[in-house]
C-alpha cells in the first residue's frame, strides 16, 4: 500500500461490479454470502455509522463487497485481494489495469482499521 502523510483514515480498493441491487443485504446475498451472515455484516457496519461499503469473505476465501453507488443503489462486487491503496486515485489506476473488456468497476473505501481486520480473515 502506498504511504500517506500522517495516519490514513481510509483505505481504498478496486472492485469489479457484478450486479446492482436495492440494498446491501441483497448485494451480499447475490454474491453468495449466506443471508444470516449478510444481515449481521450490514447491521454491524451500520452500527459503526452508516457504512457505504460492506466487505465480506465467501467460502473459498474470495473477498466480495457491497458498495453504495452515487445513485443510491448497491453494487455487488468482487474485490481484488491485496489491492488496498492509500488514495482513491491509486485504487482507480489499479482498477483500470484489472478490468477486462466491457466490465464495470468502482473504488471502495473502508476505515483503515476495518480493512486490516478484513485483510486477514
mmCIF file of C-alpha atoms in Angstrom:
data_model
loop_
_atom_site.group_PDB
_atom_site.id
_atom_site.type_symbol
_atom_site.label_atom_id
_atom_site.label_comp_id
_atom_site.label_asym_id
_atom_site.label_seq_id
_atom_site.Cartn_x
_atom_site.Cartn_y
_atom_site.Cartn_z
ATOM 1 C CA UNK A 1 0.000 0.000 0.000
ATOM 2 C CA UNK A 2 1.231 3.475 -0.882
ATOM 3 C CA UNK A 3 2.309 5.578 2.108
ATOM 4 C CA UNK A 4 0.119 8.500 3.077
ATOM 5 C CA UNK A 5 1.123 11.598 5.014
ATOM 6 C CA UNK A 6 0.151 11.161 8.657
ATOM 7 C CA UNK A 7 -2.303 8.464 9.623
ATOM 8 C CA UNK A 8 -4.594 7.169 6.894
ATOM 9 C CA UNK A 9 -8.251 7.351 7.867
ATOM 10 C CA UNK A 10 -9.438 5.209 4.976
ATOM 11 C CA UNK A 11 -8.030 2.642 2.613
ATOM 12 C CA UNK A 12 -9.322 2.283 -0.920
ATOM 13 C CA UNK A 13 -9.561 -0.749 -3.164
ATOM 14 C CA UNK A 14 -10.570 -1.585 -6.731
ATOM 15 C CA UNK A 15 -13.698 -3.690 -7.156
ATOM 16 C CA UNK A 16 -15.347 -5.253 -10.218
ATOM 17 C CA UNK A 17 -19.126 -4.729 -10.307
ATOM 18 C CA UNK A 18 -21.102 -7.942 -10.848
ATOM 19 C CA UNK A 19 -24.637 -6.537 -10.436
ATOM 20 C CA UNK A 20 -26.638 -3.733 -8.810
ATOM 21 C CA UNK A 21 -29.230 -4.148 -6.050
ATOM 22 C CA UNK A 22 -31.555 -2.012 -3.945
ATOM 23 C CA UNK A 23 -29.916 -2.911 -0.622
ATOM 24 C CA UNK A 24 -26.528 -4.029 0.702
ATOM 25 C CA UNK A 25 -28.115 -7.218 2.040
ATOM 26 C CA UNK A 26 -29.400 -8.145 -1.426
ATOM 27 C CA UNK A 27 -25.984 -7.349 -2.915
ATOM 28 C CA UNK A 28 -24.181 -9.632 -0.455
ATOM 29 C CA UNK A 29 -26.701 -12.433 -0.947
ATOM 30 C CA UNK A 30 -26.224 -12.035 -4.711
ATOM 31 C CA UNK A 31 -22.524 -12.691 -4.110
ATOM 32 C CA UNK A 32 -23.365 -15.967 -2.292
ATOM 33 C CA UNK A 33 -22.894 -14.657 1.253
ATOM 34 C CA UNK A 34 -25.353 -16.593 3.476
ATOM 35 C CA UNK A 35 -28.392 -14.483 4.416
ATOM 36 C CA UNK A 36 -27.813 -14.567 8.179
ATOM 37 C CA UNK A 37 -24.178 -13.541 7.722
ATOM 38 C CA UNK A 38 -25.181 -10.745 5.312
ATOM 39 C CA UNK A 39 -27.689 -9.420 7.873
ATOM 40 C CA UNK A 40 -25.052 -9.491 10.631
ATOM 41 C CA UNK A 41 -22.432 -7.741 8.476
ATOM 42 C CA UNK A 42 -24.778 -4.954 7.413
ATOM 43 C CA UNK A 43 -26.075 -4.439 10.965
ATOM 44 C CA UNK A 44 -22.502 -4.207 12.285
ATOM 45 C CA UNK A 45 -21.470 -1.809 9.515
ATOM 46 C CA UNK A 46 -24.460 0.467 10.142
ATOM 47 C CA UNK A 47 -23.868 0.405 13.904
ATOM 48 C CA UNK A 48 -20.477 1.990 13.167
ATOM 49 C CA UNK A 49 -22.111 4.967 11.472
ATOM 50 C CA UNK A 50 -23.871 4.091 8.236
ATOM 51 C CA UNK A 51 -21.160 2.455 6.164
ATOM 52 C CA UNK A 52 -21.043 2.967 2.409
ATOM 53 C CA UNK A 53 -19.190 -0.334 1.922
ATOM 54 C CA UNK A 54 -19.559 -3.784 3.484
ATOM 55 C CA UNK A 55 -16.685 -6.214 2.938
ATOM 56 C CA UNK A 56 -17.137 -9.987 3.287
ATOM 57 C CA UNK A 57 -15.310 -13.215 2.551
ATOM 58 C CA UNK A 58 -17.179 -16.108 0.936
ATOM 59 C CA UNK A 59 -16.361 -19.815 1.092
ATOM 60 C CA UNK A 60 -13.029 -20.420 -0.556
ATOM 61 C CA UNK A 61 -11.569 -17.139 0.696
ATOM 62 C CA UNK A 62 -12.761 -14.826 -2.084
ATOM 63 C CA UNK A 63 -13.349 -11.241 -0.917
ATOM 64 C CA UNK A 64 -16.550 -9.513 -2.003
ATOM 65 C CA UNK A 65 -18.192 -6.207 -1.133
ATOM 66 C CA UNK A 66 -21.459 -4.334 -1.290
ATOM 67 C CA UNK A 67 -20.616 -0.740 -2.248
ATOM 68 C CA UNK A 68 -23.037 2.190 -2.286
ATOM 69 C CA UNK A 69 -23.136 3.830 -5.723
ATOM 70 C CA UNK A 70 -23.797 7.552 -6.314
ATOM 71 C CA UNK A 71 -27.373 6.867 -7.480
ATOM 72 C CA UNK A 72 -28.316 5.136 -4.213
ATOM 73 C CA UNK A 73 -28.140 1.545 -5.469
ATOM 74 C CA UNK A 74 -25.704 -1.015 -4.093
ATOM 75 C CA UNK A 75 -23.089 -2.712 -6.256
ATOM 76 C CA UNK A 76 -22.281 -6.362 -5.631
ATOM 77 C CA UNK A 77 -18.536 -6.509 -6.292
ATOM 78 C CA UNK A 78 -15.628 -8.881 -6.435
ATOM 79 C CA UNK A 79 -12.722 -7.329 -4.547
ATOM 80 C CA UNK A 80 -9.192 -7.681 -5.825
ATOM 81 C CA UNK A 81 -7.408 -9.141 -2.784
ATOM 82 C CA UNK A 82 -4.237 -7.412 -1.708
ATOM 83 C CA UNK A 83 -5.012 -4.251 -3.671
ATOM 84 C CA UNK A 84 -5.622 -1.847 -0.766
ATOM 85 C CA UNK A 85 -4.382 1.679 -1.541
ATOM 86 C CA UNK A 86 -3.856 4.877 0.444
ATOM 87 C CA UNK A 87 -5.644 7.088 -2.097
ATOM 88 C CA UNK A 88 -8.754 6.695 -4.275
ATOM 89 C CA UNK A 89 -6.696 7.833 -7.265
ATOM 90 C CA UNK A 90 -4.232 4.952 -6.879
ATOM 91 C CA UNK A 91 -7.111 2.480 -6.457
ATOM 92 C CA UNK A 92 -8.694 3.880 -9.646
ATOM 93 C CA UNK A 93 -5.458 3.364 -11.569
ATOM 94 C CA UNK A 94 -5.226 -0.218 -10.374
ATOM 95 C CA UNK A 95 -8.884 -0.767 -11.274
ATOM 96 C CA UNK A 96 -8.269 0.336 -14.874
ATOM 97 C CA UNK A 97 -5.464 -2.214 -15.183
ATOM 98 C CA UNK A 98 -7.501 -5.055 -13.645
ATOM 99 C CA UNK A 99 -10.808 -4.763 -15.507
ATOM 100 C CA UNK A 100 -11.366 -6.810 -18.630
ATOM 101 C CA UNK A 101 -13.190 -5.539 -21.704
ATOM 102 C CA UNK A 102 -16.739 -4.439 -21.038
ATOM 103 C CA UNK A 103 -16.512 -4.848 -17.252
ATOM 104 C CA UNK A 104 -17.517 -2.059 -14.897
ATOM 105 C CA UNK A 105 -15.853 -1.280 -11.635
ATOM 106 C CA UNK A 106 -15.750 1.116 -8.739
ATOM 107 C CA UNK A 107 -13.451 2.100 -5.924
ATOM 108 C CA UNK A 108 -14.478 1.035 -2.436
ATOM 109 C CA UNK A 109 -13.400 2.696 0.806
ATOM 110 C CA UNK A 110 -13.152 1.357 4.338
ATOM 111 C CA UNK A 111 -11.909 2.847 7.593
ATOM 112 C CA UNK A 112 -8.237 1.876 7.855
ATOM 113 C CA UNK A 113 -8.747 -0.342 10.942
ATOM 114 C CA UNK A 114 -11.648 -2.213 9.346
ATOM 115 C CA UNK A 115 -9.580 -3.013 6.228
ATOM 116 C CA UNK A 116 -6.822 -4.509 8.376
ATOM 117 C CA UNK A 117 -9.398 -6.680 10.175
ATOM 118 C CA UNK A 118 -10.789 -7.986 6.877
ATOM 119 C CA UNK A 119 -7.451 -8.440 5.110
ATOM 120 C CA UNK A 120 -6.573 -11.464 7.194
ATOM 121 C CA UNK A 121 -9.986 -13.034 7.836
#
